[in-house]
Short mmCIF file of C-alpha atoms in Angstrom, two decimals:
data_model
loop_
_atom_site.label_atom_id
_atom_site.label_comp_id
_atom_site.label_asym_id
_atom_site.label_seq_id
_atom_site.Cartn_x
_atom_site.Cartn_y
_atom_site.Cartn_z
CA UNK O 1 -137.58 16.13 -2.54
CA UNK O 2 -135.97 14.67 0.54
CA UNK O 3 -134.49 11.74 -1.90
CA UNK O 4 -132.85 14.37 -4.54
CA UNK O 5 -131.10 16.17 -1.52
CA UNK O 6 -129.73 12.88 -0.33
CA UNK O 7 -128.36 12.01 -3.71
CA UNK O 8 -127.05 15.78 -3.96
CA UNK O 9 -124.77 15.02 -0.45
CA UNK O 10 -123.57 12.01 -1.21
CA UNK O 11 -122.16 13.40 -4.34
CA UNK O 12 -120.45 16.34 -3.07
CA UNK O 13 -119.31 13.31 -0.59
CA UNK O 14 -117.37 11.47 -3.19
CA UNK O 15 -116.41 14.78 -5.27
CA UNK O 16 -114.68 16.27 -2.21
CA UNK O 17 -111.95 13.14 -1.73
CA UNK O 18 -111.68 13.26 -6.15
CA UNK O 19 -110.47 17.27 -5.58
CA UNK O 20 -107.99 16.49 -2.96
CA UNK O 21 -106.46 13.14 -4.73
CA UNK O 22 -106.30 15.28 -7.73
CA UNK O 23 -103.85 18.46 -6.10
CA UNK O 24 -102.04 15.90 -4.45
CA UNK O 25 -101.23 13.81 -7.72
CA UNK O 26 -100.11 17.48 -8.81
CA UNK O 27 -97.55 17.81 -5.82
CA UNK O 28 -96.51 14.24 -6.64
CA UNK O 29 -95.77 14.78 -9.90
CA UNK O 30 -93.69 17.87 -9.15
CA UNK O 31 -92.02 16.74 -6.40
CA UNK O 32 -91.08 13.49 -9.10
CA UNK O 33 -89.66 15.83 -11.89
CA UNK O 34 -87.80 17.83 -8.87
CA UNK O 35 -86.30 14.56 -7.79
CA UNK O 36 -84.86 13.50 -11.53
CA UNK O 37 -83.61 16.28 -11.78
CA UNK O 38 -81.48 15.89 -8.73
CA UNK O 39 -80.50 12.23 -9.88
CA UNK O 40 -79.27 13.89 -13.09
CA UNK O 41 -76.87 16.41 -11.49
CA UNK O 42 -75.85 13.67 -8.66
CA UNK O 43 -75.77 10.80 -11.29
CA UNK O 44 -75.15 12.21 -14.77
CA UNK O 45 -75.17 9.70 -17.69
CA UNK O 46 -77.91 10.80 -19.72
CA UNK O 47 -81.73 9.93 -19.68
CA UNK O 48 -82.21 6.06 -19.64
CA UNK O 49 -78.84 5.60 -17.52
CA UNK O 50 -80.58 7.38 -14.16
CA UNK O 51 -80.13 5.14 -10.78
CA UNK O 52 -83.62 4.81 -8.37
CA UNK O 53 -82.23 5.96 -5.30
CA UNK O 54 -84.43 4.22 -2.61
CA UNK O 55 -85.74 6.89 -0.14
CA UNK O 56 -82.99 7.00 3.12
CA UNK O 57 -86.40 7.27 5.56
CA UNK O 58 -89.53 4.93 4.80
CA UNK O 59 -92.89 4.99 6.32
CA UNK O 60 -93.75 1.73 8.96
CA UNK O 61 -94.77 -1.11 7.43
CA UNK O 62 -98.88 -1.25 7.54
CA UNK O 63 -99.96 -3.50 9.66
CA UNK O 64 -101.49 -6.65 8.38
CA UNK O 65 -105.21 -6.30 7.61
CA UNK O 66 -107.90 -9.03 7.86
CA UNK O 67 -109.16 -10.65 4.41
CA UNK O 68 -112.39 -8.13 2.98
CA UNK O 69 -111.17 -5.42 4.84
CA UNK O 70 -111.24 -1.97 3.03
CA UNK O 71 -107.99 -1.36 1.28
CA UNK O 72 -105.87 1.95 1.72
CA UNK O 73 -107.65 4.91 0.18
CA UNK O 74 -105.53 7.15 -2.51
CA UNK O 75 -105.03 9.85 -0.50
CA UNK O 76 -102.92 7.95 1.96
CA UNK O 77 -100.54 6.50 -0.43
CA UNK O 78 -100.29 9.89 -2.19
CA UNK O 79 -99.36 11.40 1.17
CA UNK O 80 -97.10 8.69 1.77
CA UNK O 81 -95.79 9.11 -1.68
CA UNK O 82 -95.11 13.27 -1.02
CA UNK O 83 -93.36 12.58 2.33
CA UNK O 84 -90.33 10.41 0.69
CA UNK O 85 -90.13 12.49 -1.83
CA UNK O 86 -89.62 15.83 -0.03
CA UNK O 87 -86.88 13.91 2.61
CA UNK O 88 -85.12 12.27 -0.64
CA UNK O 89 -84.90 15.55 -1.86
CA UNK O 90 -84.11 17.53 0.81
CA UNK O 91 -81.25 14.57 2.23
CA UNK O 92 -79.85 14.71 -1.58
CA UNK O 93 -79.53 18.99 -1.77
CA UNK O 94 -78.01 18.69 1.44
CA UNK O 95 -75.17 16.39 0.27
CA UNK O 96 -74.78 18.54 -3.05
CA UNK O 97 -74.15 21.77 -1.07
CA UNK O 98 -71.77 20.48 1.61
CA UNK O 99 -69.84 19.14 -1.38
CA UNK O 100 -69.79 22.23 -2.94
CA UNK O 101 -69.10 24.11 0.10
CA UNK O 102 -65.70 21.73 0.31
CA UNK O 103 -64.60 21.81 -2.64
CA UNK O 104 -64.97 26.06 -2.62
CA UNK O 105 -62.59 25.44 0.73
CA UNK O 106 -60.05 23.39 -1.02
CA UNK O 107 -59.97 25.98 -4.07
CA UNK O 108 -59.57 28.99 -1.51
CA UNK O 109 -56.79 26.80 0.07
CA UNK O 110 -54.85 25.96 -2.75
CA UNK O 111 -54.87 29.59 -4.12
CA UNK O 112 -53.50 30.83 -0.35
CA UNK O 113 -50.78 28.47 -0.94
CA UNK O 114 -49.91 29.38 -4.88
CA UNK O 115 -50.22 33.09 -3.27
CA UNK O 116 -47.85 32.37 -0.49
CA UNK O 117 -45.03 30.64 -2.75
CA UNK O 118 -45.01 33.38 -4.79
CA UNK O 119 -44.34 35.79 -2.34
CA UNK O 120 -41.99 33.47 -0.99
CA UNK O 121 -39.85 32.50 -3.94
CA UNK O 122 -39.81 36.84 -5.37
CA UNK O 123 -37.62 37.39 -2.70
CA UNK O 124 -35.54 34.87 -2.59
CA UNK O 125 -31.85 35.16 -3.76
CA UNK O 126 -29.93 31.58 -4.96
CA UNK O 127 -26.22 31.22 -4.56
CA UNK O 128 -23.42 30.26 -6.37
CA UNK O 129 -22.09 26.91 -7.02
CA UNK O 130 -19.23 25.42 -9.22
CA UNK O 131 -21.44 22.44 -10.66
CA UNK O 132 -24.10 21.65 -12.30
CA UNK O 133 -25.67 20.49 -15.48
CA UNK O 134 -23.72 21.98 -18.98
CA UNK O 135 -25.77 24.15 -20.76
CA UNK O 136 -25.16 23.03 -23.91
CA UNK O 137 -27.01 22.60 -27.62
CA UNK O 138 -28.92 20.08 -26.65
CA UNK O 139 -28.67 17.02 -24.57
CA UNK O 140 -30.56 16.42 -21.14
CA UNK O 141 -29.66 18.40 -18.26
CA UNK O 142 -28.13 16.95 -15.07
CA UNK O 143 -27.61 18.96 -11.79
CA UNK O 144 -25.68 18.39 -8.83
CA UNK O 145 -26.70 17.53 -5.38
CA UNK O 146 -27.88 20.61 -3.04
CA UNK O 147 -24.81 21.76 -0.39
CA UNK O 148 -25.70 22.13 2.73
CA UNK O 149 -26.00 25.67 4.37
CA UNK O 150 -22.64 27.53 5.68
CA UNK O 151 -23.48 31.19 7.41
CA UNK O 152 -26.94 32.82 7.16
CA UNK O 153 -24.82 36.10 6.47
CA UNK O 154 -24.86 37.33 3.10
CA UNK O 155 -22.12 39.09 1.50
CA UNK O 156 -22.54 42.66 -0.63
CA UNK O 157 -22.66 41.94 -4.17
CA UNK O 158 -20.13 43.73 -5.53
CA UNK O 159 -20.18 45.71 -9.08
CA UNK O 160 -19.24 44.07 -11.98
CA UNK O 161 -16.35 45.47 -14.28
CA UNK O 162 -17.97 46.95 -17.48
CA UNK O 163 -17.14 44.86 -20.02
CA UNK O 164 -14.46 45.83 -23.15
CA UNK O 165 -13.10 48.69 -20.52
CA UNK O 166 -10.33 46.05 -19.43
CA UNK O 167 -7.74 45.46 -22.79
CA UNK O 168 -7.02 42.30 -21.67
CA UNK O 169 -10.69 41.12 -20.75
CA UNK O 170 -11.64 42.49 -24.11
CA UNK O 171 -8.94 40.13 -25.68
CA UNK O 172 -10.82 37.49 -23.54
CA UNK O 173 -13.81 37.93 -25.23
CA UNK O 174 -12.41 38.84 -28.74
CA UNK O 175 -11.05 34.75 -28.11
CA UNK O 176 -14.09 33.42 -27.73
CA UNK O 177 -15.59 31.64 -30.96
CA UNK O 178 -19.15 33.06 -32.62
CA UNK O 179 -21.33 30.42 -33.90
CA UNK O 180 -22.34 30.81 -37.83
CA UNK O 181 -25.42 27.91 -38.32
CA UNK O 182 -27.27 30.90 -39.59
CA UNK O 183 -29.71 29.80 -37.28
CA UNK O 184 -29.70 33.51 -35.60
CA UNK O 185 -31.05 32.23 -32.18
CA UNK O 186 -29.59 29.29 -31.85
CA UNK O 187 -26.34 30.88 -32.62
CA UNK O 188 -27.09 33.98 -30.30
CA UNK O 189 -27.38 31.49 -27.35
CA UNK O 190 -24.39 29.21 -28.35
CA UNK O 191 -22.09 31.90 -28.35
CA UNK O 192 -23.77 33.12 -24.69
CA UNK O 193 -23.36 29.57 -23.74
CA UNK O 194 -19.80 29.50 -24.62
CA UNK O 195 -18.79 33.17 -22.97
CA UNK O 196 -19.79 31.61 -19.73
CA UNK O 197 -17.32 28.56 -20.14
CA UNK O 198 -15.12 30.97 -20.18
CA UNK O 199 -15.82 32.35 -17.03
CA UNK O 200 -16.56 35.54 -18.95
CA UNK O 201 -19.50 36.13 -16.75
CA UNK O 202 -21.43 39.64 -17.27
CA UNK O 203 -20.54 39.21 -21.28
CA UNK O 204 -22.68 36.05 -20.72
CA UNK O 205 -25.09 37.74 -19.26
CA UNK O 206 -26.00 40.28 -21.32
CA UNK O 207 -25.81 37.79 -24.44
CA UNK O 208 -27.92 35.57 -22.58
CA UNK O 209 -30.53 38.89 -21.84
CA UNK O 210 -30.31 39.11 -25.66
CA UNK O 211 -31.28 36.14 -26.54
CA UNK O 212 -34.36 36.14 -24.13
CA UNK O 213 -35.63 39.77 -25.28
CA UNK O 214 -34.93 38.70 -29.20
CA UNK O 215 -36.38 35.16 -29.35
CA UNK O 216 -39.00 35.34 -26.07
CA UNK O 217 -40.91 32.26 -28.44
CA UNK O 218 -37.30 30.38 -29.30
CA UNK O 219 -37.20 26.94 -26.98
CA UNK O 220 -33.58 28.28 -26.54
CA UNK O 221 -35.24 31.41 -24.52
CA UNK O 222 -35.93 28.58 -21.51
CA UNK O 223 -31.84 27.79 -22.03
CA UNK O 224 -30.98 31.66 -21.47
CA UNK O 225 -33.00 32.61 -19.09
CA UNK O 226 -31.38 29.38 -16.70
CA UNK O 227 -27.93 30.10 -17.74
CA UNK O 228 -28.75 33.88 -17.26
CA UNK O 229 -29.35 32.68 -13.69
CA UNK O 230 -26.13 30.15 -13.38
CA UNK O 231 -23.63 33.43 -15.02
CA UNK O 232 -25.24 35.66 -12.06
CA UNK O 233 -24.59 32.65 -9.33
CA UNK O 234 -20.92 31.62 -10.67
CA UNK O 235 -20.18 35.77 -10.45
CA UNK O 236 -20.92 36.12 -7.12
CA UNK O 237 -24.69 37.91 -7.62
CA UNK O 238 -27.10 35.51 -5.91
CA UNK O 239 -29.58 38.31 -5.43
CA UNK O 240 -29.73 38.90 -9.50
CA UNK O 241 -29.84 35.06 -10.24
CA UNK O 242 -33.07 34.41 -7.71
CA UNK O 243 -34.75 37.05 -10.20
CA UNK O 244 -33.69 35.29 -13.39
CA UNK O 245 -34.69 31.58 -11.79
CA UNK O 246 -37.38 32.39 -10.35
CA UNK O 247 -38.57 34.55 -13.62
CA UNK O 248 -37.30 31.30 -16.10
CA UNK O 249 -40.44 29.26 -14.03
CA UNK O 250 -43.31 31.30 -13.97
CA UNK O 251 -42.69 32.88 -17.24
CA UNK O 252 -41.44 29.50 -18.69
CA UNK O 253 -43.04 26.83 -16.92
CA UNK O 254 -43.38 24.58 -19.95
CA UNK O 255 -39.35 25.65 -21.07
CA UNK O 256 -36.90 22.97 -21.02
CA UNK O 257 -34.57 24.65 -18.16
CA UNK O 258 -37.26 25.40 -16.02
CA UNK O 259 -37.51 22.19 -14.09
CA UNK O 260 -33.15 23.10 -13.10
CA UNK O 261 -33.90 26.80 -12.67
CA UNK O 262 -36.52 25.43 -9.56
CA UNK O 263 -34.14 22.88 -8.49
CA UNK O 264 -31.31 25.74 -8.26
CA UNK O 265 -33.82 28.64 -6.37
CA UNK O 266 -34.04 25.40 -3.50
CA UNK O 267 -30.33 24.88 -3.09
CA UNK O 268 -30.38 29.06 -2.78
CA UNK O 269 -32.57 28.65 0.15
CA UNK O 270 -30.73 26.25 1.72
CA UNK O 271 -27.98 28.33 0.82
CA UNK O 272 -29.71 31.23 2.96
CA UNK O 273 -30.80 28.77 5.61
CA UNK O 274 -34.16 28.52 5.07
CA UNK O 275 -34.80 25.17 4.67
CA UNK O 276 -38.58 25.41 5.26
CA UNK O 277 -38.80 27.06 1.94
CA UNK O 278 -36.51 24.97 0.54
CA UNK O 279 -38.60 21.90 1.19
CA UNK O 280 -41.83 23.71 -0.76
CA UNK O 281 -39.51 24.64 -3.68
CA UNK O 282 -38.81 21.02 -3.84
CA UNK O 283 -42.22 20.04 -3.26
CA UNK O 284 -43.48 21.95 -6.15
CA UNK O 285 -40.64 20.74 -8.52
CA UNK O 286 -42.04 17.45 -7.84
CA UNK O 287 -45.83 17.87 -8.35
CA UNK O 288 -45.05 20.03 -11.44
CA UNK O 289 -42.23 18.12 -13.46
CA UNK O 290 -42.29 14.95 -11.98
CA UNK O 291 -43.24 13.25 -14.88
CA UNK O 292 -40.18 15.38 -16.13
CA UNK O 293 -37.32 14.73 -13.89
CA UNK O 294 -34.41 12.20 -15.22
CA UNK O 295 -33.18 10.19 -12.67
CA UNK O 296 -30.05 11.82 -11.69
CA UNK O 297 -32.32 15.19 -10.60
CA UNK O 298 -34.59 12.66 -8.54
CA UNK O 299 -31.23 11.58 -6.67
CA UNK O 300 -30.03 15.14 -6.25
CA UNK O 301 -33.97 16.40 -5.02
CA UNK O 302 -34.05 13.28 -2.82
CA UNK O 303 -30.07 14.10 -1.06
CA UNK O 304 -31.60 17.49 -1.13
CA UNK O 305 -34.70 17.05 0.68
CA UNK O 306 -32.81 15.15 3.22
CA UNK O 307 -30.41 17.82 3.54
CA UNK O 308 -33.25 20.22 4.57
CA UNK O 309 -34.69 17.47 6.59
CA UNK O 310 -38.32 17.65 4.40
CA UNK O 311 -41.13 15.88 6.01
#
């Protein structure tokens, strides 16, 4: 009797370290999957192409044992196991969410800043200048160099004549060729284009208004809404041609005039003597159309930004 209970203890003896090895080979296993997964989001590449990422804290080294000593049992290395694996997890969630956390800061950031432009540049009002690139059928656009600020003060805009009220302004306009292409946008814009040469300034305008209500999808549109801007600037309306630059970029940005339509709403800044603002305007031209901007425009942005004494 005394010999069965013997054999009875010494069997719940070795069943008792069998239990324990087997919940820990459970946590192992867990803990394993968790950490793949975390290699997979930190290095993505598909299944076979996942990095071992040695653990960042390691357990002493054992100390040397003499020969026919016992060897480690499995519970100890499975412990040992568990413990890297929960600090290479935890070290490598850490890293995720800080870098997350940044890159949420940088996205608030950079929306502050588009927020604060656009407040900045709606009420803004450009100036007028006597140069500048033609507005023609086609070719590429050149601009002329910013001028530097006179007098912050800012005359009334006075009221424009209505047009075909004046005989001899009506003759004016009654002189001034309409395009026939048949080509009803092109020729719309063209003839808009042409009432501005002639100094013929609010028929230009509302052509050029036409043309962007009529043909909002016509590449010409980009060409209107600029020159819409340049008629109000050459008539002595800065106020009115801030609205129509301004409106040519962030309605247009992919026109062809919207790159000049920026480039003119800075010189209006410096114009008002602002030159603060007048630096971002010209910052933005250059991280959006860079790519873009002939060589001549660098020039002029470059005399520009010196003008306004850009950092």
């Amino acid at each position: 009797m005394r010999k069965l209970l013997l054999l009875a203890g010494v069997a719940m003896c070795w069943a008792l370290p069998a239990t324990a090895q087997s919940g820990l080979e459970g946590r192992v296993g867990k803990l394993e999957g968790e950490m793949r997964a975390v290699q997979r989001k930190v290095f993505p590449g598909g299944a076979g192409a996942i990095p071992s990422v040695e653990p960042q804290i390691t357990g002493a080294p054992a100390p040397g044992r003499d020969i026919g000593s016992p060897a480690t049992t499995p519970i100890t290395d499975l412990t040992q196991r568990v413990s890297s694996l929960e600090q290479q997890v935890a070290s490598m969630t850490g890293q995720i969410e800080q870098s997350q956390y940044r890159l949420r800061q940088l996205e608030e950031q950079f929306a502050a800043y588009r927020k604060e432009m656009d407040a900045r540049l709606a009420g803004t009002a450009p100036i007028s200048d006597t140069g500048g690139p033609a507005e023609g059928s086609g070719g590429p656009a050149t601009s002329t160099p910013a001028s530097r600020p006179e007098t912050p003060a800012r005359k009334p805009e006075a009221a424009a004549p209505a047009p075909g009220k004046d005989p001899a302004r009506a003759k004016l306009v009654a002189a001034v060729e309409k395009p026939a292409s048949g080509q009803a946008d092109e020729d719309d814009y063209i003839y808009g284009y042409r009432l501005w040469q002639a100094k013929l300034y609010p028929e230009a305008a509302a052509q050029l208004k036409k043309v962007v209500a009529e043909y909002p999808k016509s590449r010409r549109a980009s060409f209107a809404q600029n020159l819409l801007g340049r008629s109000y600037l050459d008539d002595g309306k800065p106020s009115l041609a801030s609205i129509a630059f301004y409106d040519n970029y962030k309605k247009m940005p992919d026109g062809e005039r919207a790159p000049e339509s920026l480039y003119y709403l800075g010189q209006s800044l410096m114009k008002l003597n602002k030159p603060a603002d007048a630096c971002k305007v010209y910052g933005e031209l250059a991280d959006v159309y860079g790519a873009k901007i002939g060589a001549q425009m660098q020039a002029d942005i470059t005399r520009a930004r010196t003008a306004a004494k850009c950092k």
